[in-house]
Each structure stands twice: as structure tokens, then as C-alpha cells.
mmCIF file with all atom_site columns, C-alpha atoms in Angstrom:
data_model
loop_
_atom_site.group_PDB
_atom_site.id
_atom_site.type_symbol
_atom_site.label_atom_id
_atom_site.label_alt_id
_atom_site.label_comp_id
_atom_site.label_asym_id
_atom_site.label_entity_id
_atom_site.label_seq_id
_atom_site.pdbx_PDB_ins_code
_atom_site.Cartn_x
_atom_site.Cartn_y
_atom_site.Cartn_z
_atom_site.occupancy
_atom_site.B_iso_or_equiv
_atom_site.pdbx_formal_charge
_atom_site.auth_seq_id
_atom_site.auth_comp_id
_atom_site.auth_asym_id
_atom_site.auth_atom_id
_atom_site.pdbx_PDB_model_num
ATOM 1   C CA . MET A 1 1   ? -152.782 -63.211 -71.348 1.00 88.00 ? 1   MET A CA 1
ATOM 2   C CA . ILE A 1 2   ? -150.154 -63.168 -68.600 1.00 92.00 ? 2   ILE A CA 1
ATOM 3   C CA . LYS A 1 3   ? -150.639 -65.808 -65.918 1.00 91.00 ? 3   LYS A CA 1
ATOM 4   C CA . GLU A 1 4   ? -149.807 -65.413 -62.226 1.00 88.00 ? 4   GLU A CA 1
ATOM 5   C CA . GLU A 1 5   ? -147.270 -68.272 -62.266 1.00 85.00 ? 5   GLU A CA 1
ATOM 6   C CA . GLU A 1 6   ? -145.329 -66.495 -65.050 1.00 88.00 ? 6   GLU A CA 1
ATOM 7   C CA . VAL A 1 7   ? -144.494 -63.476 -62.875 1.00 90.00 ? 7   VAL A CA 1
ATOM 8   C CA . PHE A 1 8   ? -143.153 -62.541 -59.467 1.00 89.00 ? 8   PHE A CA 1
ATOM 9   C CA . ARG A 1 9   ? -143.872 -59.417 -57.406 1.00 90.00 ? 9   ARG A CA 1
ATOM 10  C CA . ILE A 1 10  ? -141.174 -56.742 -57.364 1.00 92.00 ? 10  ILE A CA 1
ATOM 11  C CA . GLY A 1 11  ? -142.939 -53.808 -55.715 1.00 94.00 ? 11  GLY A CA 1
ATOM 12  C CA . ARG A 1 12  ? -145.915 -51.483 -55.595 1.00 96.00 ? 12  ARG A CA 1
ATOM 13  C CA . ILE A 1 13  ? -146.913 -48.211 -57.247 1.00 97.00 ? 13  ILE A CA 1
ATOM 14  C CA . GLY A 1 14  ? -147.071 -45.288 -54.854 1.00 96.00 ? 14  GLY A CA 1
ATOM 15  C CA . LYS A 1 15  ? -148.395 -41.802 -55.466 1.00 96.00 ? 15  LYS A CA 1
ATOM 16  C CA . ALA A 1 16  ? -148.355 -39.808 -58.667 1.00 96.00 ? 16  ALA A CA 1
ATOM 17  C CA . HIS A 1 17  ? -145.245 -37.641 -58.955 1.00 95.00 ? 17  HIS A CA 1
ATOM 18  C CA . GLY A 1 18  ? -145.653 -34.348 -60.759 1.00 91.00 ? 18  GLY A CA 1
ATOM 19  C CA . VAL A 1 19  ? -148.193 -33.580 -63.455 1.00 92.00 ? 19  VAL A CA 1
ATOM 20  C CA . HIS A 1 20  ? -146.836 -35.497 -66.474 1.00 93.00 ? 20  HIS A CA 1
ATOM 21  C CA . GLY A 1 21  ? -147.798 -39.054 -65.523 1.00 95.00 ? 21  GLY A CA 1
ATOM 22  C CA . GLU A 1 22  ? -144.798 -40.086 -63.457 1.00 97.00 ? 22  GLU A CA 1
ATOM 23  C CA . VAL A 1 23  ? -145.357 -42.362 -60.430 1.00 97.00 ? 23  VAL A CA 1
ATOM 24  C CA . SER A 1 24  ? -143.297 -43.360 -57.428 1.00 97.00 ? 24  SER A CA 1
ATOM 25  C CA . PHE A 1 25  ? -142.496 -47.058 -57.498 1.00 96.00 ? 25  PHE A CA 1
ATOM 26  C CA . GLN A 1 26  ? -141.654 -48.742 -54.175 1.00 95.00 ? 26  GLN A CA 1
ATOM 27  C CA . VAL A 1 27  ? -139.061 -51.294 -55.281 1.00 93.00 ? 27  VAL A CA 1
ATOM 28  C CA . ASP A 1 28  ? -138.592 -54.629 -53.504 1.00 88.00 ? 28  ASP A CA 1
ATOM 29  C CA . ASP A 1 29  ? -136.437 -56.135 -56.278 1.00 85.00 ? 29  ASP A CA 1
ATOM 30  C CA . ASP A 1 30  ? -134.580 -54.063 -58.895 1.00 86.00 ? 30  ASP A CA 1
ATOM 31  C CA . VAL A 1 31  ? -134.528 -56.882 -61.482 1.00 87.00 ? 31  VAL A CA 1
ATOM 32  C CA . PHE A 1 32  ? -135.993 -54.483 -64.069 1.00 90.00 ? 32  PHE A CA 1
ATOM 33  C CA . ASP A 1 33  ? -132.849 -52.342 -63.754 1.00 89.00 ? 33  ASP A CA 1
ATOM 34  C CA . ARG A 1 34  ? -130.417 -55.291 -63.840 1.00 85.00 ? 34  ARG A CA 1
ATOM 35  C CA . THR A 1 35  ? -132.001 -56.805 -66.959 1.00 85.00 ? 35  THR A CA 1
ATOM 36  C CA . ASP A 1 36  ? -132.776 -53.592 -68.839 1.00 78.00 ? 36  ASP A CA 1
ATOM 37  C CA . ALA A 1 37  ? -136.477 -54.479 -69.145 1.00 86.00 ? 37  ALA A CA 1
ATOM 38  C CA . ASP A 1 38  ? -138.837 -52.895 -71.678 1.00 94.00 ? 38  ASP A CA 1
ATOM 39  C CA . PHE A 1 39  ? -141.959 -53.308 -69.560 1.00 96.00 ? 39  PHE A CA 1
ATOM 40  C CA . LEU A 1 40  ? -143.329 -54.170 -66.129 1.00 97.00 ? 40  LEU A CA 1
ATOM 41  C CA . VAL A 1 41  ? -146.574 -55.969 -65.339 1.00 97.00 ? 41  VAL A CA 1
ATOM 42  C CA . LEU A 1 42  ? -149.159 -54.230 -63.154 1.00 97.00 ? 42  LEU A CA 1
ATOM 43  C CA . ASP A 1 43  ? -152.078 -55.875 -61.400 1.00 96.00 ? 43  ASP A CA 1
ATOM 44  C CA . ILE A 1 44  ? -155.069 -53.830 -62.539 1.00 96.00 ? 44  ILE A CA 1
ATOM 45  C CA . ASP A 1 45  ? -158.267 -55.146 -60.922 1.00 94.00 ? 45  ASP A CA 1
ATOM 46  C CA . ALA A 1 46  ? -156.826 -58.709 -60.763 1.00 93.00 ? 46  ALA A CA 1
ATOM 47  C CA . ILE A 1 47  ? -155.706 -58.610 -64.423 1.00 95.00 ? 47  ILE A CA 1
ATOM 48  C CA . LEU A 1 48  ? -151.977 -58.645 -65.174 1.00 96.00 ? 48  LEU A CA 1
ATOM 49  C CA . VAL A 1 49  ? -151.317 -55.868 -67.687 1.00 97.00 ? 49  VAL A CA 1
ATOM 50  C CA . PRO A 1 50  ? -147.938 -54.992 -69.282 1.00 97.00 ? 50  PRO A CA 1
ATOM 51  C CA . PHE A 1 51  ? -146.910 -51.333 -69.045 1.00 97.00 ? 51  PHE A CA 1
ATOM 52  C CA . TYR A 1 52  ? -143.997 -50.255 -71.224 1.00 97.00 ? 52  TYR A CA 1
ATOM 53  C CA . ILE A 1 53  ? -141.346 -48.158 -69.516 1.00 97.00 ? 53  ILE A CA 1
ATOM 54  C CA . GLU A 1 54  ? -140.660 -44.745 -71.017 1.00 96.00 ? 54  GLU A CA 1
ATOM 55  C CA . SER A 1 55  ? -138.072 -43.788 -68.410 1.00 96.00 ? 55  SER A CA 1
ATOM 56  C CA . TYR A 1 56  ? -137.170 -44.150 -64.744 1.00 96.00 ? 56  TYR A CA 1
ATOM 57  C CA . ARG A 1 57  ? -134.696 -42.868 -62.195 1.00 96.00 ? 57  ARG A CA 1
ATOM 58  C CA . PHE A 1 58  ? -133.979 -43.978 -58.683 1.00 95.00 ? 58  PHE A CA 1
ATOM 59  C CA . LYS A 1 59  ? -134.933 -41.464 -56.001 1.00 94.00 ? 59  LYS A CA 1
ATOM 60  C CA . SER A 1 60  ? -133.502 -43.728 -53.279 1.00 93.00 ? 60  SER A CA 1
ATOM 61  C CA . GLN A 1 61  ? -132.434 -47.339 -52.979 1.00 89.00 ? 61  GLN A CA 1
ATOM 62  C CA . ASN A 1 62  ? -136.059 -48.481 -52.615 1.00 91.00 ? 62  ASN A CA 1
ATOM 63  C CA . VAL A 1 63  ? -137.983 -45.857 -54.621 1.00 95.00 ? 63  VAL A CA 1
ATOM 64  C CA . ALA A 1 64  ? -137.851 -45.198 -58.351 1.00 96.00 ? 64  ALA A CA 1
ATOM 65  C CA . LEU A 1 65  ? -139.706 -42.480 -60.205 1.00 97.00 ? 65  LEU A CA 1
ATOM 66  C CA . MET A 1 66  ? -141.254 -44.321 -63.152 1.00 97.00 ? 66  MET A CA 1
ATOM 67  C CA . LYS A 1 67  ? -142.768 -42.975 -66.355 1.00 97.00 ? 67  LYS A CA 1
ATOM 68  C CA . PHE A 1 68  ? -144.826 -45.434 -68.391 1.00 97.00 ? 68  PHE A CA 1
ATOM 69  C CA . CYS A 1 69  ? -145.679 -44.969 -72.070 1.00 96.00 ? 69  CYS A CA 1
ATOM 70  C CA . ASN A 1 70  ? -149.196 -43.613 -72.636 1.00 96.00 ? 70  ASN A CA 1
ATOM 71  C CA . VAL A 1 71  ? -149.523 -42.415 -69.024 1.00 97.00 ? 71  VAL A CA 1
ATOM 72  C CA . LYS A 1 72  ? -149.351 -38.688 -69.653 1.00 96.00 ? 72  LYS A CA 1
ATOM 73  C CA . THR A 1 73  ? -151.331 -36.980 -66.901 1.00 96.00 ? 73  THR A CA 1
ATOM 74  C CA . GLN A 1 74  ? -151.401 -36.860 -63.135 1.00 96.00 ? 74  GLN A CA 1
ATOM 75  C CA . GLU A 1 75  ? -154.945 -38.287 -63.230 1.00 96.00 ? 75  GLU A CA 1
ATOM 76  C CA . GLN A 1 76  ? -153.813 -41.322 -65.259 1.00 96.00 ? 76  GLN A CA 1
ATOM 77  C CA . ALA A 1 77  ? -150.898 -41.836 -62.864 1.00 97.00 ? 77  ALA A CA 1
ATOM 78  C CA . ARG A 1 78  ? -153.227 -41.666 -59.847 1.00 96.00 ? 78  ARG A CA 1
ATOM 79  C CA . GLU A 1 79  ? -155.260 -44.573 -61.261 1.00 97.00 ? 79  GLU A CA 1
ATOM 80  C CA . LEU A 1 80  ? -152.146 -46.757 -60.871 1.00 97.00 ? 80  LEU A CA 1
ATOM 81  C CA . THR A 1 81  ? -151.654 -45.926 -57.176 1.00 97.00 ? 81  THR A CA 1
ATOM 82  C CA . GLY A 1 82  ? -151.576 -49.061 -55.057 1.00 97.00 ? 82  GLY A CA 1
ATOM 83  C CA . CYS A 1 83  ? -151.085 -51.478 -57.954 1.00 97.00 ? 83  CYS A CA 1
ATOM 84  C CA . ASP A 1 84  ? -148.705 -54.354 -57.330 1.00 96.00 ? 84  ASP A CA 1
ATOM 85  C CA . VAL A 1 85  ? -145.864 -54.546 -59.841 1.00 96.00 ? 85  VAL A CA 1
ATOM 86  C CA . TYR A 1 86  ? -144.615 -57.826 -61.287 1.00 95.00 ? 86  TYR A CA 1
ATOM 87  C CA . PHE A 1 87  ? -141.826 -59.027 -63.549 1.00 93.00 ? 87  PHE A CA 1
ATOM 88  C CA . LEU A 1 88  ? -141.833 -61.946 -65.992 1.00 91.00 ? 88  LEU A CA 1
ATOM 89  C CA . ARG A 1 89  ? -139.847 -64.889 -64.650 1.00 85.00 ? 89  ARG A CA 1
ATOM 90  C CA . ARG A 1 90  ? -138.508 -65.758 -68.112 1.00 85.00 ? 90  ARG A CA 1
ATOM 91  C CA . LEU A 1 91  ? -136.879 -62.329 -68.432 1.00 85.00 ? 91  LEU A CA 1
ATOM 92  C CA . ALA A 1 92  ? -135.237 -62.409 -64.998 1.00 79.00 ? 92  ALA A CA 1
ATOM 93  C CA . ASP A 1 93  ? -131.655 -63.375 -64.269 1.00 59.00 ? 93  ASP A CA 1
ATOM 94  C CA . GLU A 1 94  ? -131.121 -67.085 -64.720 1.00 59.00 ? 94  GLU A CA 1
ATOM 95  C CA . ASP A 1 95  ? -127.921 -67.142 -62.697 1.00 49.00 ? 95  ASP A CA 1
ATOM 96  C CA . ASN A 1 96  ? -128.465 -67.661 -58.995 1.00 47.00 ? 96  ASN A CA 1
ATOM 97  C CA . ILE A 1 97  ? -125.802 -65.116 -58.065 1.00 47.00 ? 97  ILE A CA 1
ATOM 98  C CA . ASN A 1 98  ? -127.838 -62.082 -59.186 1.00 54.00 ? 98  ASN A CA 1
ATOM 99  C CA . MET A 1 99  ? -131.212 -63.617 -58.445 1.00 63.00 ? 99  MET A CA 1
ATOM 100 C CA . GLY A 1 100 ? -133.448 -61.560 -56.178 1.00 68.00 ? 100 GLY A CA 1
ATOM 101 C CA . HIS A 1 101 ? -135.268 -63.151 -53.274 1.00 76.00 ? 101 HIS A CA 1
ATOM 102 C CA . ALA A 1 102 ? -138.627 -62.122 -54.723 1.00 75.00 ? 102 ALA A CA 1
ATOM 103 C CA . GLN A 1 103 ? -138.058 -64.489 -57.634 1.00 81.00 ? 103 GLN A CA 1
ATOM 104 C CA . LEU A 1 104 ? -138.256 -67.454 -55.247 1.00 86.00 ? 104 LEU A CA 1
ATOM 105 C CA . VAL A 1 105 ? -141.897 -66.804 -54.344 1.00 86.00 ? 105 VAL A CA 1
ATOM 106 C CA . GLY A 1 106 ? -143.887 -69.670 -55.825 1.00 87.00 ? 106 GLY A CA 1
ATOM 107 C CA . TYR A 1 107 ? -140.937 -72.074 -55.773 1.00 90.00 ? 107 TYR A CA 1
ATOM 108 C CA . ARG A 1 108 ? -141.222 -75.359 -53.869 1.00 92.00 ? 108 ARG A CA 1
ATOM 109 C CA . LEU A 1 109 ? -138.965 -75.755 -50.818 1.00 93.00 ? 109 LEU A CA 1
ATOM 110 C CA . VAL A 1 110 ? -137.322 -79.173 -50.448 1.00 93.00 ? 110 VAL A CA 1
ATOM 111 C CA . ASP A 1 111 ? -135.383 -80.474 -47.437 1.00 91.00 ? 111 ASP A CA 1
ATOM 112 C CA . SER A 1 112 ? -132.132 -81.735 -48.967 1.00 88.00 ? 112 SER A CA 1
ATOM 113 C CA . SER A 1 113 ? -131.454 -84.112 -46.070 1.00 85.00 ? 113 SER A CA 1
ATOM 114 C CA . ASN A 1 114 ? -134.419 -86.343 -46.962 1.00 87.00 ? 114 ASN A CA 1
ATOM 115 C CA . GLY A 1 115 ? -135.597 -85.037 -50.359 1.00 87.00 ? 115 GLY A CA 1
ATOM 116 C CA . CYS A 1 116 ? -139.092 -84.283 -49.014 1.00 89.00 ? 116 CYS A CA 1
ATOM 117 C CA . GLU A 1 117 ? -141.008 -81.237 -50.151 1.00 91.00 ? 117 GLU A CA 1
ATOM 118 C CA . VAL A 1 118 ? -141.786 -78.896 -47.251 1.00 91.00 ? 118 VAL A CA 1
ATOM 119 C CA . GLY A 1 119 ? -144.220 -76.715 -49.204 1.00 93.00 ? 119 GLY A CA 1
ATOM 120 C CA . LYS A 1 120 ? -144.502 -73.710 -51.471 1.00 93.00 ? 120 LYS A CA 1
ATOM 121 C CA . ILE A 1 121 ? -142.759 -70.398 -50.752 1.00 91.00 ? 121 ILE A CA 1
ATOM 122 C CA . ARG A 1 122 ? -145.604 -67.866 -50.472 1.00 90.00 ? 122 ARG A CA 1
ATOM 123 C CA . ALA A 1 123 ? -143.617 -64.797 -49.357 1.00 87.00 ? 123 ALA A CA 1
ATOM 124 C CA . ILE A 1 124 ? -140.250 -63.530 -48.172 1.00 84.00 ? 124 ILE A CA 1
ATOM 125 C CA . ASP A 1 125 ? -140.176 -61.981 -44.699 1.00 85.00 ? 125 ASP A CA 1
ATOM 126 C CA . ASP A 1 126 ? -137.425 -59.380 -44.535 1.00 78.00 ? 126 ASP A CA 1
ATOM 127 C CA . THR A 1 127 ? -138.778 -57.514 -41.498 1.00 80.00 ? 127 THR A CA 1
ATOM 128 C CA . THR A 1 128 ? -136.212 -59.091 -39.189 1.00 80.00 ? 128 THR A CA 1
ATOM 129 C CA . VAL A 1 129 ? -132.422 -59.277 -39.267 1.00 82.00 ? 129 VAL A CA 1
ATOM 130 C CA . ASN A 1 130 ? -132.674 -62.827 -40.626 1.00 84.00 ? 130 ASN A CA 1
ATOM 131 C CA . LEU A 1 131 ? -134.431 -63.342 -43.940 1.00 85.00 ? 131 LEU A CA 1
ATOM 132 C CA . LEU A 1 132 ? -137.242 -65.922 -43.731 1.00 89.00 ? 132 LEU A CA 1
ATOM 133 C CA . PHE A 1 133 ? -139.252 -67.917 -46.251 1.00 90.00 ? 133 PHE A CA 1
ATOM 134 C CA . GLU A 1 134 ? -142.977 -68.037 -45.490 1.00 91.00 ? 134 GLU A CA 1
ATOM 135 C CA . VAL A 1 135 ? -143.770 -71.575 -46.631 1.00 92.00 ? 135 VAL A CA 1
ATOM 136 C CA . GLU A 1 136 ? -147.256 -73.008 -46.970 1.00 93.00 ? 136 GLU A CA 1
ATOM 137 C CA . ARG A 1 137 ? -147.189 -76.714 -46.258 1.00 90.00 ? 137 ARG A CA 1
ATOM 138 C CA . LYS A 1 138 ? -149.509 -79.180 -47.996 1.00 88.00 ? 138 LYS A CA 1
ATOM 139 C CA . ASP A 1 139 ? -151.724 -79.212 -44.885 1.00 89.00 ? 139 ASP A CA 1
ATOM 140 C CA . GLY A 1 140 ? -152.275 -75.451 -45.270 1.00 89.00 ? 140 GLY A CA 1
ATOM 141 C CA . VAL A 1 141 ? -150.141 -74.453 -42.276 1.00 89.00 ? 141 VAL A CA 1
ATOM 142 C CA . THR A 1 142 ? -147.653 -71.629 -42.863 1.00 90.00 ? 142 THR A CA 1
ATOM 143 C CA . VAL A 1 143 ? -144.175 -72.054 -41.388 1.00 89.00 ? 143 VAL A CA 1
ATOM 144 C CA . LEU A 1 144 ? -141.203 -69.702 -41.296 1.00 89.00 ? 144 LEU A CA 1
ATOM 145 C CA . ILE A 1 145 ? -137.938 -71.175 -42.578 1.00 88.00 ? 145 ILE A CA 1
ATOM 146 C CA . PRO A 1 146 ? -134.566 -69.389 -42.442 1.00 87.00 ? 146 PRO A CA 1
ATOM 147 C CA . ALA A 1 147 ? -133.512 -68.237 -45.908 1.00 86.00 ? 147 ALA A CA 1
ATOM 148 C CA . SER A 1 148 ? -129.824 -67.994 -45.069 1.00 84.00 ? 148 SER A CA 1
ATOM 149 C CA . GLU A 1 149 ? -127.424 -68.461 -47.985 1.00 83.00 ? 149 GLU A CA 1
ATOM 150 C CA . GLU A 1 150 ? -125.502 -70.951 -45.848 1.00 86.00 ? 150 GLU A CA 1
ATOM 151 C CA . LEU A 1 151 ? -128.579 -73.220 -45.679 1.00 87.00 ? 151 LEU A CA 1
ATOM 152 C CA . ILE A 1 152 ? -129.592 -73.011 -49.354 1.00 88.00 ? 152 ILE A CA 1
ATOM 153 C CA . GLU A 1 153 ? -127.834 -75.775 -51.249 1.00 89.00 ? 153 GLU A CA 1
ATOM 154 C CA . ASP A 1 154 ? -129.344 -75.425 -54.715 1.00 89.00 ? 154 ASP A CA 1
ATOM 155 C CA . ILE A 1 155 ? -131.882 -73.419 -56.696 1.00 86.00 ? 155 ILE A CA 1
ATOM 156 C CA . ASP A 1 156 ? -133.359 -75.138 -59.733 1.00 86.00 ? 156 ASP A CA 1
ATOM 157 C CA . ASN A 1 157 ? -134.969 -72.381 -61.803 1.00 80.00 ? 157 ASN A CA 1
ATOM 158 C CA . GLN A 1 158 ? -136.328 -74.766 -64.439 1.00 80.00 ? 158 GLN A CA 1
ATOM 159 C CA . ARG A 1 159 ? -138.253 -76.898 -61.923 1.00 86.00 ? 159 ARG A CA 1
ATOM 160 C CA . GLN A 1 160 ? -138.765 -73.979 -59.475 1.00 87.00 ? 160 GLN A CA 1
ATOM 161 C CA . ILE A 1 161 ? -137.263 -75.803 -56.508 1.00 89.00 ? 161 ILE A CA 1
ATOM 162 C CA . VAL A 1 162 ? -135.143 -74.482 -53.634 1.00 91.00 ? 162 VAL A CA 1
ATOM 163 C CA . LYS A 1 163 ? -133.163 -77.207 -51.860 1.00 93.00 ? 163 LYS A CA 1
ATOM 164 C CA . THR A 1 164 ? -132.176 -76.258 -48.355 1.00 91.00 ? 164 THR A CA 1
ATOM 165 C CA . GLN A 1 165 ? -130.575 -77.956 -45.365 1.00 88.00 ? 165 GLN A CA 1
ATOM 166 C CA . LEU A 1 166 ? -133.230 -77.424 -42.715 1.00 86.00 ? 166 LEU A CA 1
ATOM 167 C CA . PRO A 1 167 ? -132.117 -76.979 -39.127 1.00 78.00 ? 167 PRO A CA 1
ATOM 168 C CA . GLN A 1 168 ? -132.933 -80.043 -37.008 1.00 78.00 ? 168 GLN A CA 1
ATOM 169 C CA . GLY A 1 169 ? -136.479 -79.911 -35.590 1.00 76.00 ? 169 GLY A CA 1
ATOM 170 C CA . ILE A 1 170 ? -137.518 -76.653 -37.281 1.00 75.00 ? 170 ILE A CA 1
ATOM 171 C CA . LEU A 1 171 ? -140.676 -78.183 -38.726 1.00 74.00 ? 171 LEU A CA 1
ATOM 172 C CA . ASP A 1 172 ? -141.697 -79.390 -35.246 1.00 69.00 ? 172 ASP A CA 1
ATOM 173 C CA . LEU A 1 173 ? -141.920 -75.837 -33.841 1.00 63.00 ? 173 LEU A CA 1
ATOM 174 C CA . ASP A 1 174 ? -145.381 -74.365 -33.275 1.00 52.00 ? 174 ASP A CA 1
#
């Protein structure tokens, strides 16, 4: 059984495309293309289920048309609409250069100036010009932290830690 901590979200299944079981896949992270993956993991009614890839092609930078093995009809493809798509962390790029931001969800954020853990990265906010980590602190409060490459000092994939130089006073903002 695949566990939630073993995967990270890379997109969502859109509508069925055509009549032979193809679906549109709204891609947030193209790690499956960079690593030549055999399967993706779909959240089906809160159960993480592997779906083997038969073929895919990119329609645009953020949309791929995906054909899964054993999904042969438009009706079967429609059942997948709205499912979140995940990728196994252990199959993702280990080098930080090609690492997608989505892979950092679930990592702990540490302030490198004092070594203190700020909290756990719950999401990546890319709706603004500046990329932000949505970090849930231990007290349950969510804070937004800049995810600028200039501020990130180290990413430890084994321990799932992101060390960053936090701007002075950022944790004091309401």
C-alpha cells in the first residue's frame, strides 16, 4: 500500500479526451517526463492507486494528454476526472538542480541562522510573481515564507529538510 508521505502531488486529472480512454492531465510538475516513469499514483476515494502509463503527449506546457493501461473507454476515463495525481518520492530526481518545487511539500523548513525548525511545508503558492512556501508551524498557524533560490541554502532529501535564510522579522508578521 502506498502511503501519503511516500508521494508528492504533481497535478490533477481533467476531462476525458476522445473515446479511447485518454484524459487531460493538468501538470504542476513534469517529473514523470524527466524521469521516464512507468506509472503515476492517483488518489481514488482517498486510496493511492498506481496507474501504469501507456502513452502521453504534451498539449501545452501545463497539460498532457495521458493514456493509462486498462483505461480503454471514455466512461472509464471520466471516472478519473478530478483525481489528484502523485509521484513517488523515491523515483524523483535526487539532485536539487532538477528538483521540482512540488517535491518539497512535506519537507520541514529550518531557519539556517539559528537552526530552529519553522514548520512543515504544506503547499507551494505560485499565484504571485514570488514563489512562496505555505508553512504550518507547530502551533498550527500557517505562514508564507519566500521560496527564493537566493534564500534557500540547502535541501536535504534524505531527512526532508529545507534550510533557508529567513528575512529578519518575517515570522513576526501577522
